Tab-separated table of C-alpha atoms and ligand atoms in Angstrom:
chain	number	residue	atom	x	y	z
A	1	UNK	CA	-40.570	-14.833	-13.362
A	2	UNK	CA	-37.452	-16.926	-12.162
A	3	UNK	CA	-33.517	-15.426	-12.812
A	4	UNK	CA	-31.050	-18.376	-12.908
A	5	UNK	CA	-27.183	-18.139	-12.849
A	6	UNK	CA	-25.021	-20.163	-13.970
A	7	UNK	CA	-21.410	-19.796	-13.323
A	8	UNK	CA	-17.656	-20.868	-15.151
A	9	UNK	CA	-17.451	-24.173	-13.252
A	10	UNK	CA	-20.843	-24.963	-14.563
A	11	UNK	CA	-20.230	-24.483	-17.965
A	12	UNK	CA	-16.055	-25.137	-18.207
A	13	UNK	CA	-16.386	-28.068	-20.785
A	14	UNK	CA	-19.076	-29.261	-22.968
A	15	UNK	CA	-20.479	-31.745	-20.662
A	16	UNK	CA	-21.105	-28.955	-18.526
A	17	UNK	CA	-23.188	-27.262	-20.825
A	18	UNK	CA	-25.122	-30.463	-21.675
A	19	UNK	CA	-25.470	-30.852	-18.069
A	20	UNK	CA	-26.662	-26.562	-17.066
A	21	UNK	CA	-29.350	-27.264	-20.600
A	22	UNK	CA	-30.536	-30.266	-18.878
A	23	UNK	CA	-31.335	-27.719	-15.548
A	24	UNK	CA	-33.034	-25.026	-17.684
A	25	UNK	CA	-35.372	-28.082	-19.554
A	26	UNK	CA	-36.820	-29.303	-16.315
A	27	UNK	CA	-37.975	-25.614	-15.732
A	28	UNK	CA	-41.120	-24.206	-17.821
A	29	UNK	CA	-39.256	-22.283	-20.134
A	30	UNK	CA	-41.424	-18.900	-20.162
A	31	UNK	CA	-40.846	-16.519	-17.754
A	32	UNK	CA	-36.855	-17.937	-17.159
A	33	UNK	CA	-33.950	-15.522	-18.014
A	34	UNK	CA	-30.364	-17.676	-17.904
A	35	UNK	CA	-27.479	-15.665	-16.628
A	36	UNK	CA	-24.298	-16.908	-17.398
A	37	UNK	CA	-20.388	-16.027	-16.564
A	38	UNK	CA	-17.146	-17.173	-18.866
A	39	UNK	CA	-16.571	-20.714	-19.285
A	40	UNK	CA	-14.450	-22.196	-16.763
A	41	UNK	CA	-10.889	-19.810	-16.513
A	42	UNK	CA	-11.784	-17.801	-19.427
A	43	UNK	CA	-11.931	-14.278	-18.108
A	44	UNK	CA	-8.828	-15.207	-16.099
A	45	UNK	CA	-6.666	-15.876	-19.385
A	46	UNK	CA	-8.902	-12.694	-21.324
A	47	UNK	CA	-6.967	-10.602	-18.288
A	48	UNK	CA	-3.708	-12.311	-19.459
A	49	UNK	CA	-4.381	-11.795	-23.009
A	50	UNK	CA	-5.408	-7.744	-22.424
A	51	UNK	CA	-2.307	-7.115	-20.359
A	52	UNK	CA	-0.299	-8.444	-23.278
A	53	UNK	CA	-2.361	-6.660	-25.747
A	54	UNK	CA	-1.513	-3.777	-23.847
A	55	UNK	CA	1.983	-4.196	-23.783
A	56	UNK	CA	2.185	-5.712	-27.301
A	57	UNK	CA	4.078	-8.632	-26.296
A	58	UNK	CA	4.974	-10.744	-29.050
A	59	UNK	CA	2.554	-13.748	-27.005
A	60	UNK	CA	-0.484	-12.263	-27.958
A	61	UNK	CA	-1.731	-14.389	-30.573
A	62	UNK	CA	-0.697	-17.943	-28.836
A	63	UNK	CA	-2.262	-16.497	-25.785
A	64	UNK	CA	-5.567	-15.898	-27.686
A	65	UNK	CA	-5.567	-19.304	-29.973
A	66	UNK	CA	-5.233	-21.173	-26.286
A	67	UNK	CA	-8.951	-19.063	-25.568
A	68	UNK	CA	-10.253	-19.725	-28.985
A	69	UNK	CA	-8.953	-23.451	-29.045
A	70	UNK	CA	-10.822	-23.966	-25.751
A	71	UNK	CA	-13.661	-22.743	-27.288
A	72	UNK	CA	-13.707	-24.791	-30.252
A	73	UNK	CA	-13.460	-27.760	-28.635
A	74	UNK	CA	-16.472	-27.324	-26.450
A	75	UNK	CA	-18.656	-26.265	-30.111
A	76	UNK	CA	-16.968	-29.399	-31.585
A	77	UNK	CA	-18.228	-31.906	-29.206
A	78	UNK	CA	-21.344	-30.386	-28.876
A	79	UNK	CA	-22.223	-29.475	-32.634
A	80	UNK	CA	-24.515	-32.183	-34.101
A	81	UNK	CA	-25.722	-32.427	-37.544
A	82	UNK	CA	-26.115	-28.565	-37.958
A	83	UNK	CA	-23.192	-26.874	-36.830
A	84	UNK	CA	-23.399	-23.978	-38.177
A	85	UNK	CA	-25.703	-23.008	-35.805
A	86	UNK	CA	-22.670	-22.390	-33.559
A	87	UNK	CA	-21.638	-19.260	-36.426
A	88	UNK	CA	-22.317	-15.892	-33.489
A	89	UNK	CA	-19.312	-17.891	-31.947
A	90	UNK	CA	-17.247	-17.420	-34.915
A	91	UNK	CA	-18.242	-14.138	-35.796
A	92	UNK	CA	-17.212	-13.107	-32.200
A	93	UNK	CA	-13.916	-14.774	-32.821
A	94	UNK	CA	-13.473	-12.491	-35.940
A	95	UNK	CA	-14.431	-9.511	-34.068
A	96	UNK	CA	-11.791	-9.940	-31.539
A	97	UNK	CA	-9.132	-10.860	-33.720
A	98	UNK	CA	-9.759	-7.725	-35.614
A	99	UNK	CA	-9.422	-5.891	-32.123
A	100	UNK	CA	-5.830	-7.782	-31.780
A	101	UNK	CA	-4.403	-7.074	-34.920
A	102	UNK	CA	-4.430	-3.181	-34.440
A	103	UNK	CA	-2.663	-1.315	-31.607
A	104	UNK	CA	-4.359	0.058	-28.462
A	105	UNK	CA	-6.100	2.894	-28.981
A	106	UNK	CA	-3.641	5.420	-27.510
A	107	UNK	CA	-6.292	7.940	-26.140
A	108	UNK	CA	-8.227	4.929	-24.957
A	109	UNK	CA	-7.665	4.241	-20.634
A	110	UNK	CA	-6.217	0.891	-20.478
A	111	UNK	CA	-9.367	-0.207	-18.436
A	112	UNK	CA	-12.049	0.773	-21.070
A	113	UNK	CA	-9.749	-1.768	-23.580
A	114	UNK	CA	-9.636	-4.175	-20.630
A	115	UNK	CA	-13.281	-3.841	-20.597
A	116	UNK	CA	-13.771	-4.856	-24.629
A	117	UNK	CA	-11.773	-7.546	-24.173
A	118	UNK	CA	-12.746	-9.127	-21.287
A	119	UNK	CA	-16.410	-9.255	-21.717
A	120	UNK	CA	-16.060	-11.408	-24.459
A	121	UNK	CA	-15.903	-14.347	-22.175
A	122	UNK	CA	-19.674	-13.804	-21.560
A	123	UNK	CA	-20.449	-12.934	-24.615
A	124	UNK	CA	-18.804	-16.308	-26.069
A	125	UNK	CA	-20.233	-18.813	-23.285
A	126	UNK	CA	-23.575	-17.375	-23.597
A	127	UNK	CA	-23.912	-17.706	-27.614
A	128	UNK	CA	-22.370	-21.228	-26.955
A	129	UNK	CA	-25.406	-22.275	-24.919
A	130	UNK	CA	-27.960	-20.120	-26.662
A	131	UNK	CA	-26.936	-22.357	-29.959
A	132	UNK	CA	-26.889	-25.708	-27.651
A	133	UNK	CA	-30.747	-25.026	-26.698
A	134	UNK	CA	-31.367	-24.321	-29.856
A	135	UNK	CA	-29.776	-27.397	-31.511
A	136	UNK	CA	-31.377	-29.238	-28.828
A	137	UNK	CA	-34.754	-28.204	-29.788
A	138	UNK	CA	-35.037	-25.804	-26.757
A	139	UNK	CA	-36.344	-22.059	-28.422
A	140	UNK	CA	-34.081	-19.538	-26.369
A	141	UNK	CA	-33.809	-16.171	-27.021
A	142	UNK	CA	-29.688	-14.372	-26.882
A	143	UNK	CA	-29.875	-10.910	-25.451
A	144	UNK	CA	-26.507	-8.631	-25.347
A	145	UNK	CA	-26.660	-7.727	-21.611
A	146	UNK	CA	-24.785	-4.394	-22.339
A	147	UNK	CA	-27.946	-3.115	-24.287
A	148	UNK	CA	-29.514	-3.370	-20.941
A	149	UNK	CA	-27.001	-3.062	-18.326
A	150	UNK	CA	-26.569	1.228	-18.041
A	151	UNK	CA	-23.582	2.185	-16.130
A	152	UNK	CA	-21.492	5.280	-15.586
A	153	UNK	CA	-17.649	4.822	-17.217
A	154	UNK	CA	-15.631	3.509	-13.901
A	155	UNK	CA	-14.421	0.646	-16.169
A	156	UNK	CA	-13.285	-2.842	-14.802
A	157	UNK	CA	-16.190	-1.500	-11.844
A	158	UNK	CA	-19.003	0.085	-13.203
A	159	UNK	CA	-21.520	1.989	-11.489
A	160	UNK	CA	-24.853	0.746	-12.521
A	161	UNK	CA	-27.221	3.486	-13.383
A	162	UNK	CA	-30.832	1.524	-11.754
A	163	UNK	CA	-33.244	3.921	-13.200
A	164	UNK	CA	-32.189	3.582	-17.430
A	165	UNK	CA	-31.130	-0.061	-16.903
A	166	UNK	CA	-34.729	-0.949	-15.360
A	167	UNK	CA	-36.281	1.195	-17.922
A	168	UNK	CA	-34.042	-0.980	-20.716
A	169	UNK	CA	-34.552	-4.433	-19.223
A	170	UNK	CA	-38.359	-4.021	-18.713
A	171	UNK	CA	-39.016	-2.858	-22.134
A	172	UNK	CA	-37.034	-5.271	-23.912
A	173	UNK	CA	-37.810	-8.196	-21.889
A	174	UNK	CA	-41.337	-8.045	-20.639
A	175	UNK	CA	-42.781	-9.328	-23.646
A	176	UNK	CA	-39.878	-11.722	-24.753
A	177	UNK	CA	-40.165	-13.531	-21.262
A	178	UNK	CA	-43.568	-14.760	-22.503
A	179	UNK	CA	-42.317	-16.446	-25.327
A	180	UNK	CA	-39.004	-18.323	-24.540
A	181	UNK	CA	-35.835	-18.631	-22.120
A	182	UNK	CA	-33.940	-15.597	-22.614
A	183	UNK	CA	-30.113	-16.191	-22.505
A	184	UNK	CA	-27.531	-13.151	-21.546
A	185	UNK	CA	-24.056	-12.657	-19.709
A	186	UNK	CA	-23.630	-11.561	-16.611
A	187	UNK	CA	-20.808	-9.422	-15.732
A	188	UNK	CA	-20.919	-6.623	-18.599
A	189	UNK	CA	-22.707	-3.220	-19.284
A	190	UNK	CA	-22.108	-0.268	-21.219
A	191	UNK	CA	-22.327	3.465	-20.869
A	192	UNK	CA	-24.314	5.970	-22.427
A	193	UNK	CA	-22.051	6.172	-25.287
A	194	UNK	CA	-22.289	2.702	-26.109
A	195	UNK	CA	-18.702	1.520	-24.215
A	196	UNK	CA	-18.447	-1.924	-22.577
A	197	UNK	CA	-18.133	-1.860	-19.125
A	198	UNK	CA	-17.797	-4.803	-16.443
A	199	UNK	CA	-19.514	-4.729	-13.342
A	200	UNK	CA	-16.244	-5.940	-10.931
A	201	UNK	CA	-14.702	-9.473	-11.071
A	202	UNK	CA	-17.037	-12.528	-10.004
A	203	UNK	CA	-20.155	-9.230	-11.087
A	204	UNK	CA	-22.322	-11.932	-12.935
A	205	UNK	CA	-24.009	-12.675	-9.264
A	206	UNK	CA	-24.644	-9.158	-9.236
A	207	UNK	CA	-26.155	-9.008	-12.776
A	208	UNK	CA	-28.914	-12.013	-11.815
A	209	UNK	CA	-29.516	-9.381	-8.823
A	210	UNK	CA	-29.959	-6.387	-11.156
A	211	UNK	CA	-32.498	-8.152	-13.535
A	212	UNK	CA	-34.249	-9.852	-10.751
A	213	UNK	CA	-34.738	-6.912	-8.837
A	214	UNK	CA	-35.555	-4.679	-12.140
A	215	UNK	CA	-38.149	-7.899	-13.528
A	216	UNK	CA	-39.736	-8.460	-10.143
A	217	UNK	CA	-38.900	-11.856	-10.070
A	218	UNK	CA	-40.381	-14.482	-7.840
A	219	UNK	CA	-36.621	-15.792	-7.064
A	220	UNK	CA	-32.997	-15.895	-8.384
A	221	UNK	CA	-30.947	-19.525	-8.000
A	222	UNK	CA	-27.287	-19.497	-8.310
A	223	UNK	CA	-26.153	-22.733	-9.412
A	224	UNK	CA	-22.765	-23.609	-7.794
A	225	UNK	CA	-20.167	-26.475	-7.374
A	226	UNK	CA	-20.977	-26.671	-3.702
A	227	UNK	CA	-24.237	-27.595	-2.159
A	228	UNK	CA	-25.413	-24.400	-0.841
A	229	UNK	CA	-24.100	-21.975	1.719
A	230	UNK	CA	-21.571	-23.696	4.203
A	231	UNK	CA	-20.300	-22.216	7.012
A	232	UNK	CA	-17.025	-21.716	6.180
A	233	UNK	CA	-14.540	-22.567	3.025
A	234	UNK	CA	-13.999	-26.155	2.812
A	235	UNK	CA	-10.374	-25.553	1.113
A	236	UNK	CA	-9.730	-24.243	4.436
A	237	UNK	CA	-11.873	-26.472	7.104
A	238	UNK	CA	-12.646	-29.327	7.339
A	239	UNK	CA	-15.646	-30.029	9.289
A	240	UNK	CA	-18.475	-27.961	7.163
A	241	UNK	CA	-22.068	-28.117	7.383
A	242	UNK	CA	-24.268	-26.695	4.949
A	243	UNK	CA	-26.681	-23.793	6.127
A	244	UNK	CA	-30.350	-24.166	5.021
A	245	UNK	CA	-31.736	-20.862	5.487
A	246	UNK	CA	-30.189	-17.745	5.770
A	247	UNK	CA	-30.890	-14.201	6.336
A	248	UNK	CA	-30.421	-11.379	4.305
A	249	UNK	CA	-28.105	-9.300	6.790
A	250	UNK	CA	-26.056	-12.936	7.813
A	251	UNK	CA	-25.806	-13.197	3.792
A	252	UNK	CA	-24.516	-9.649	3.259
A	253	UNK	CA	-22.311	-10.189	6.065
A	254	UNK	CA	-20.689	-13.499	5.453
A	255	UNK	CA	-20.239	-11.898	1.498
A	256	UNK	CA	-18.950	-8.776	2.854
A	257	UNK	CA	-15.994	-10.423	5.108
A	258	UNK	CA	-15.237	-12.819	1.849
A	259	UNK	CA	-17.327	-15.528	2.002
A	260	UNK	CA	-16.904	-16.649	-2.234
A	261	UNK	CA	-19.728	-18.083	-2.655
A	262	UNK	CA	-21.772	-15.295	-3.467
A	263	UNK	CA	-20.979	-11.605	-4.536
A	264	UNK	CA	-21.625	-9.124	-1.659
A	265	UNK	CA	-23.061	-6.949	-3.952
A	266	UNK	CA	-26.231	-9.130	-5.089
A	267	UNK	CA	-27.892	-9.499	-1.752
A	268	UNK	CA	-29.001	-5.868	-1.197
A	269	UNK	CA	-31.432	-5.045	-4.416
A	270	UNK	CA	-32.953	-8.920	-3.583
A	271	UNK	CA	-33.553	-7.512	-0.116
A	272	UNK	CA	-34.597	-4.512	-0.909
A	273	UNK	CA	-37.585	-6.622	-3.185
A	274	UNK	CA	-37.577	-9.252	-0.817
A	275	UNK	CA	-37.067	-11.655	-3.497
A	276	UNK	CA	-35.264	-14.989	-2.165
A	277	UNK	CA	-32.373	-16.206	-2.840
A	278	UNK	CA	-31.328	-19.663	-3.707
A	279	UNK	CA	-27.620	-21.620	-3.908
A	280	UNK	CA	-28.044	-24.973	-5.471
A	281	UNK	CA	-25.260	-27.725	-7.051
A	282	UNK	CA	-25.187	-27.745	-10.379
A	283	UNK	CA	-23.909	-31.401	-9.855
A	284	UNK	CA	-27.133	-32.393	-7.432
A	285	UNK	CA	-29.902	-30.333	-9.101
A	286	UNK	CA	-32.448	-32.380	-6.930
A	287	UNK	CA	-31.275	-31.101	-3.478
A	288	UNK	CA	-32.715	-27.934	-2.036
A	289	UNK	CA	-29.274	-25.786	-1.232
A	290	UNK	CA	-29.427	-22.737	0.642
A	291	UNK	CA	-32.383	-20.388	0.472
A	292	UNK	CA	-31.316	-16.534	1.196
A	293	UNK	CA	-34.138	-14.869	2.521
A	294	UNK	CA	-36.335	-12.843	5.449
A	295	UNK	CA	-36.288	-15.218	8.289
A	296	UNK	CA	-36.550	-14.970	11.836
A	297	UNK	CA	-33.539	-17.109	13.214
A	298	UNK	CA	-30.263	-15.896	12.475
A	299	UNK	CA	-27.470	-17.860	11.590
A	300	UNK	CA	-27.726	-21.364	13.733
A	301	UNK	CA	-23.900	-21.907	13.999
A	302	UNK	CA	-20.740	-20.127	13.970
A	303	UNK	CA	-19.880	-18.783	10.279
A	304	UNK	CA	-16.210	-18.976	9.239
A	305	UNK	CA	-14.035	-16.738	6.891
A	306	UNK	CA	-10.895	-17.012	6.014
A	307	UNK	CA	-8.737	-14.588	4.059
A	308	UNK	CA	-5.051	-14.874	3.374
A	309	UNK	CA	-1.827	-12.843	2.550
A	310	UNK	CA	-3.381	-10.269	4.595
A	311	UNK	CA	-0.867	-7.014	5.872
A	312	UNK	CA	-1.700	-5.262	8.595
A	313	UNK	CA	-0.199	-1.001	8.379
A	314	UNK	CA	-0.072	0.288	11.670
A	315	UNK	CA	0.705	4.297	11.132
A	316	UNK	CA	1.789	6.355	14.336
A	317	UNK	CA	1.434	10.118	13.905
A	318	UNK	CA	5.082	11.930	13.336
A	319	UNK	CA	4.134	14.994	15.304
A	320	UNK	CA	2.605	15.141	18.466
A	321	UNK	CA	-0.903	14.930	16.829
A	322	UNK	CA	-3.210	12.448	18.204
A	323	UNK	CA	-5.430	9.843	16.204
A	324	UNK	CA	-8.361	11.986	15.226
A	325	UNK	CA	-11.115	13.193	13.070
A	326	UNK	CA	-8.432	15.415	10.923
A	327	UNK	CA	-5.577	12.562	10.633
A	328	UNK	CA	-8.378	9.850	9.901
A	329	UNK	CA	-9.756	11.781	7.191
A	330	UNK	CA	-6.605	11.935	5.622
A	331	UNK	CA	-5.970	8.502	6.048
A	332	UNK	CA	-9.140	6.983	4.528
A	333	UNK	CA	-8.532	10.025	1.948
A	334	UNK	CA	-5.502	8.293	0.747
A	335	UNK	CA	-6.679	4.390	1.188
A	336	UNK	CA	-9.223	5.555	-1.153
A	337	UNK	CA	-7.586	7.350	-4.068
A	338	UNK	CA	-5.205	4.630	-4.482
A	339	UNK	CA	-8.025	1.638	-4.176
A	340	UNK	CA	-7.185	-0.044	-1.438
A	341	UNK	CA	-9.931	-1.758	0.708
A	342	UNK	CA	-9.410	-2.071	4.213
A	343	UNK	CA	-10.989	-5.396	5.758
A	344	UNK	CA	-10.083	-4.204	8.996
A	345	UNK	CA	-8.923	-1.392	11.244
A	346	UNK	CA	-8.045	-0.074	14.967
A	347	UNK	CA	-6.985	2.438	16.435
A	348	UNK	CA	-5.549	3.613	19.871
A	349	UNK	CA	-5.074	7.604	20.821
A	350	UNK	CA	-1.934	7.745	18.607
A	351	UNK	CA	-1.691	4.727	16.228
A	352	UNK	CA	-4.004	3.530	13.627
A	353	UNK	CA	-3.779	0.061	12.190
A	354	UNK	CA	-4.908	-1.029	9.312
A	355	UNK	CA	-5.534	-4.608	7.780
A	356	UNK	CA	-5.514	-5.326	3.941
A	357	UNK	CA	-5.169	-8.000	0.941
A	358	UNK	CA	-1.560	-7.795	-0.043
A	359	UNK	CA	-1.279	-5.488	-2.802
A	360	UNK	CA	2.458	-4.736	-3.427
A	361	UNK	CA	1.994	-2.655	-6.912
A	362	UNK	CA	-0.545	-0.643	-5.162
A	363	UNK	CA	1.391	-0.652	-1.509
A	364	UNK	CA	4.080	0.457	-3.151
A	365	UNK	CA	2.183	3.562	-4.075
A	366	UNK	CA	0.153	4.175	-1.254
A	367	UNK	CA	2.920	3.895	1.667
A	368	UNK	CA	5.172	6.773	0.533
A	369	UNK	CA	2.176	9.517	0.895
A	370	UNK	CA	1.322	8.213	4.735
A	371	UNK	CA	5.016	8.118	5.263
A	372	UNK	CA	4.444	11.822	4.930
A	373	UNK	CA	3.093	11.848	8.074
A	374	UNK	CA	3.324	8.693	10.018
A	375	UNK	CA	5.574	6.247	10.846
A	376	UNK	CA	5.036	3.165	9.807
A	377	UNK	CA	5.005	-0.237	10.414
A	378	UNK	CA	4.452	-2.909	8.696
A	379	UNK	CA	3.423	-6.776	8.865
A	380	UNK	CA	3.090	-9.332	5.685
A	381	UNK	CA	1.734	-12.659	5.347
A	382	UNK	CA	-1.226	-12.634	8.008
A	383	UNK	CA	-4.858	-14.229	7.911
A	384	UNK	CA	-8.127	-12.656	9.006
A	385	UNK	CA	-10.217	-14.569	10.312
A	386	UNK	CA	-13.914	-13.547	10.945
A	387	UNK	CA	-16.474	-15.341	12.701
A	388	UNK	CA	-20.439	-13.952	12.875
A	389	UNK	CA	-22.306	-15.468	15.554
A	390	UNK	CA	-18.869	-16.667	17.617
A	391	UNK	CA	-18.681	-18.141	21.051
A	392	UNK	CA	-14.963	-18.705	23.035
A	393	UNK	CA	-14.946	-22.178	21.912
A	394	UNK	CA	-14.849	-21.684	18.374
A	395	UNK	CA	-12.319	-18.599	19.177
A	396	UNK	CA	-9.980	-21.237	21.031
A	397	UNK	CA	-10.498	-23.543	18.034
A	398	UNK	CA	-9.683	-21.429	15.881
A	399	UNK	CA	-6.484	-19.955	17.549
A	400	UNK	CA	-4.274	-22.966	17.760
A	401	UNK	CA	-0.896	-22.780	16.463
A	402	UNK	CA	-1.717	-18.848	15.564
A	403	UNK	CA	-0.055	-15.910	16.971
A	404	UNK	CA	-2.892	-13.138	17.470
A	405	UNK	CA	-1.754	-9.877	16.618
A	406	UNK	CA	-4.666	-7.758	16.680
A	407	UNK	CA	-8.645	-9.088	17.845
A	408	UNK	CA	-11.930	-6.685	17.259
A	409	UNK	CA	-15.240	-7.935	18.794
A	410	UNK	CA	-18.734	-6.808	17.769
A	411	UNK	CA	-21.661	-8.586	19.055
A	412	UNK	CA	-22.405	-10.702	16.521
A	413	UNK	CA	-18.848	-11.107	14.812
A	414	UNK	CA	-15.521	-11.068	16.066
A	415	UNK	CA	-12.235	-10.513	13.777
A	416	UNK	CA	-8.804	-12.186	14.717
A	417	UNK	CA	-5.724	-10.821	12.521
A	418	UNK	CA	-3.402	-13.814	13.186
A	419	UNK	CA	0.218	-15.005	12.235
A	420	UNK	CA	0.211	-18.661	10.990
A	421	UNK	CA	3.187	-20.674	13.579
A	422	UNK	CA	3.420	-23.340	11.408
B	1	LIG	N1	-16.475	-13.983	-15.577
B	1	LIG	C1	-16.352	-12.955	-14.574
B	1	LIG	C2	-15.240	-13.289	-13.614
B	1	LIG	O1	-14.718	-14.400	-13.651
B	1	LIG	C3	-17.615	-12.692	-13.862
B	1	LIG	C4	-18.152	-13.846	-13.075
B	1	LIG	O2	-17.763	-14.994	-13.314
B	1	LIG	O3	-18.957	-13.640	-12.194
B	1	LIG	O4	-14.902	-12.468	-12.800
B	2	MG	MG1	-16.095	-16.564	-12.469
C-alpha cells in the first residue's frame, strides 16, 4: 500500500482541493490512505482562537466566524447539486461552537484545551475532501485519526505509543484498504482515556510516517509547493537546485538543523522499514521530486540551512568551578525543564555557550535559574547557518557581509553562528 500527504498549501482554497482529488484519481484507489493537514493558515488562527478562548477575550466569536467563513466558502464553491453531503462539516462546526460558548474547563491544562481545539483543523479539511471524492463519484472512506493514533498525555507534543497505535491502525484498516481510499488527518491522536492530543506543529509528516511504517507500505509521497528537496530555502538563496535522491541520514540531518520541508521526525520509522520517501509538487504532479531513500552517494552538493532570530547564551561559571560533567548536567537540566532546544553549543574550560531560537517568554524564565550560577552573557538577533557536506568555498560564500561569532566543524557539516552587517 501507498501513504500520501497532503499539506495546508495544497488544500488552502477550493481549487486546491479540486486540484489534490485530481492527484488521488490518477492513483488506483485501493490500497491508498490520504493524509491531510489544516487548510491553508487554519491551525495558525485555531492557536489564535484557543489563546483567546483561554483568556475569554471578548474576540472569540469574530475570531472563530473568520475560521468558519473560510470554510464555508471552500464547501460553497465546491458543493454541486447535493450539498448536503458537505453536513460532518457542519456538525463539526456545531461541536465547536458548543466548546466556545462554555468556559475552560478550570481543572483542564491549558494544552489538553489547546489540543481540542486545534485538531479541528484536520478534522474539518479532511471531511471537506472526504465529501469532495464522494460528490465526485470517488468512494473514500473518513477515518478519525485519533481512534488510531495512541499517545501518552504530553499535549501540544504527544508521545506516540507504537505498539497500541499499530495494533489500532492494522485492525481497522487492513481490510478497509481493500475497498476504497481511506481519508484521515494528520497531526492528532488521543490518549488512553479518549483525550485529543497533537503530535507537535507541522506533526502531519510524522503521522504519514506512523501509518506507513505501522501498514508496511511500499512508499509515502509528500505533496509540497516546491519541487522536491532543494538544497537550501529559496526565501533565503537564490541559486537552488533540486536534489534527486537523498539518503536517509542526509534527510534526518538536513530536517534536524531546520530544513522545512519535511518534519525531522518522519524519516526515522521510514528508515527503520526502509520504506522510501518521496517529495513531489502538488502544482507539477508529473515530475519525479525527491526520492528519500537507502542510497549509496551522499548528498552531491553542499546543503544549506538557514535559521533566524537566533541568541547565542554564553554562561561563565561564578565560582572557580570549571566547565564539567557536574555544571553541564545542570545546565542541560535546566534547558530542559523549561523547553528550550539548543541548535547549538560550545564550550571552553570555563564558559559554555549556547545557541537558540529566540524565545523571550521562555528566556525570561530560564535565565534567572543559570544566573544562579553563571554569569551571563548574552547576544540577540543572530543566524545559524549549517552546511552538511561543506567545502571553504561555500564557507567564504556564505560569510560575506557576516560577522562570525562562533564556528563548529564536524566532518560532514559545519555550523557558523553569524551577525548579519547589513
Ligand atoms: N496543521 C498542523 C500545523 O500546521 C500540522 C501540519 O500541518 O503538519 O502545524
Ligand atoms: Mg501546516
Amino acid at each position: 500500500m501507498h501513504v500520501f500527504k497532503f499539506g495546508g498549501a495544497s488544500v488552502k482554497d477550493a481549487q486546491g482541493v479540486r486540484n489534490v482529488a485530481g492527484i488521488i484519481r490518477q492513483q488506483d484507489p485501493k490500497q491508498l490512505l490520504v493524509v491531510i493537514s489544516a487548510m491553508g493558515e487554519t491551525t495558525n488562527a485555531l492557536e489564535q482562537l484557543t489563546w483567546a478562548y483561554l483568556r475569554q477575550q471578548p474576540d472569540v466569536h469574530s475570531l472563530w466566524q473568520d475560521i468558519r467563513a473560510k470554510h464555508e466558502q471552500v464547501i460553497n464553491e465546491l458543493s454541486g447539486s447535493n450539498p448536503a453531503i458537505f453536513e460532518p462539516v457542519f456538525e463539526l462546526f456545531v461541536d465547536i461552537e458548543a466548546t466556545l460558548s462554555q468556559e475552560p474547563d478550570a481543572y483542564s491544562p491549558p494544552d489538553r484545551i489547546y489540543d481540542q481545539l486545534v485538531s479541528f483543523g484536520e478534522l474539518l479539511s479532511t471531511r471537506i475532501v472526504n465529501a469532495y471524492l464522494n460528490q465526485s463519484g470517488l468512494d473514500s472512506y473518513w477515518v478519525d485519526a485519533r481512534r488510531l493514533i495512541r499517545t501518552d498525555d504530553s499535549y501540544r507534543e504527544g508521545k506516540v505509543d507504537w505498539d497500541q497505535t499499530c495494533e489500532y491502525i492494522t485492525d481497522t484498516l487492513a481490510e478497509l484498504l481493500d475497498t476504497s481510499v481511506v481519508i484521515t488527518q494528520g497531526f492528532v491522536g488521543s490518549t488512553d482515556e479518549g483525550n485529543t492530543t497533537t503530535l507537535g506543529r507541522d506533526g502531519s509528516d510524522y503521522t504519514a510516517a506512523i501509518f506507513a511504517y505501522c501498514l508496511d507500505a511500499e512508499s509515502v509521497t509528500i505533496w509540497k509547493d516546491v519541487p522536491g528537496v532543494l538544497n537550501a530555502d529559496p526565501r533565503w538563496f537564490d541559486e537552488t537546485v533540486k536534489i534527486d535522491q537523498l539518503t536517509y541520514q542526509d534527510a534526518i540531518e538536513l530536517a534536524y538543523y531546520g530544513a522545512t520541508v519535511i518534519h525531522p521526525k518522519t524519516i526515522k520509522p521510514l528508515q527503520n522499514k526502509e520504506i522510501p520517501l518521496y517529495v513531489r509538487s502538488f502544482l507539477k504532479p508529473e515530475e519525479p521530486g525527491t526520492v528519500i531513500g537507502n542510497f549509496e552517494k551522499r548528498l552531491p552538493i553542499p546543503s544549506f540551512i538557514f535559521k533566524m532570530n537566533q541568541t547565542l547564551i554564553s554562561l561563565h561559571p561564578k565560582d572557580f568551578s570549571f566547565i564539567a560533567e557536574e555544571n553541564l548536567s545542570k545546565i542541560f537540566g535546566q534547558f530542559a525543564e523549561y523547553g528550550i532546544k539548543i541548535n547549538l553549543m560550545q564550550n571552553t574550560a570555563i564558559s559554555f555557550s549556547v545557541v537558540v531560537d529566540n524565545q523571550p517568554e521562555r528566556l525570561a524564565r530560564l535565565l534567572p535559574q543559570l544566573q544562579e550560577d553563571f554569569r551571563i552573557s548574552y547576544n540577540e538577533g543572530l543566524e545559524l547557518i549549517t552546511i552538511r557536506h561543506y567545502d571553504e568555498k561555500t564557507i567564504d560564500r556564505v560569510l560575506v557581509n557576516k560577522k562570525l561569532l562562533v564556528e563548529q566543524k564536524s566532518r560532514y557539516t559545519v555550523q557558523l553562528v553569524v551577525k548579519d552587517l547589513g
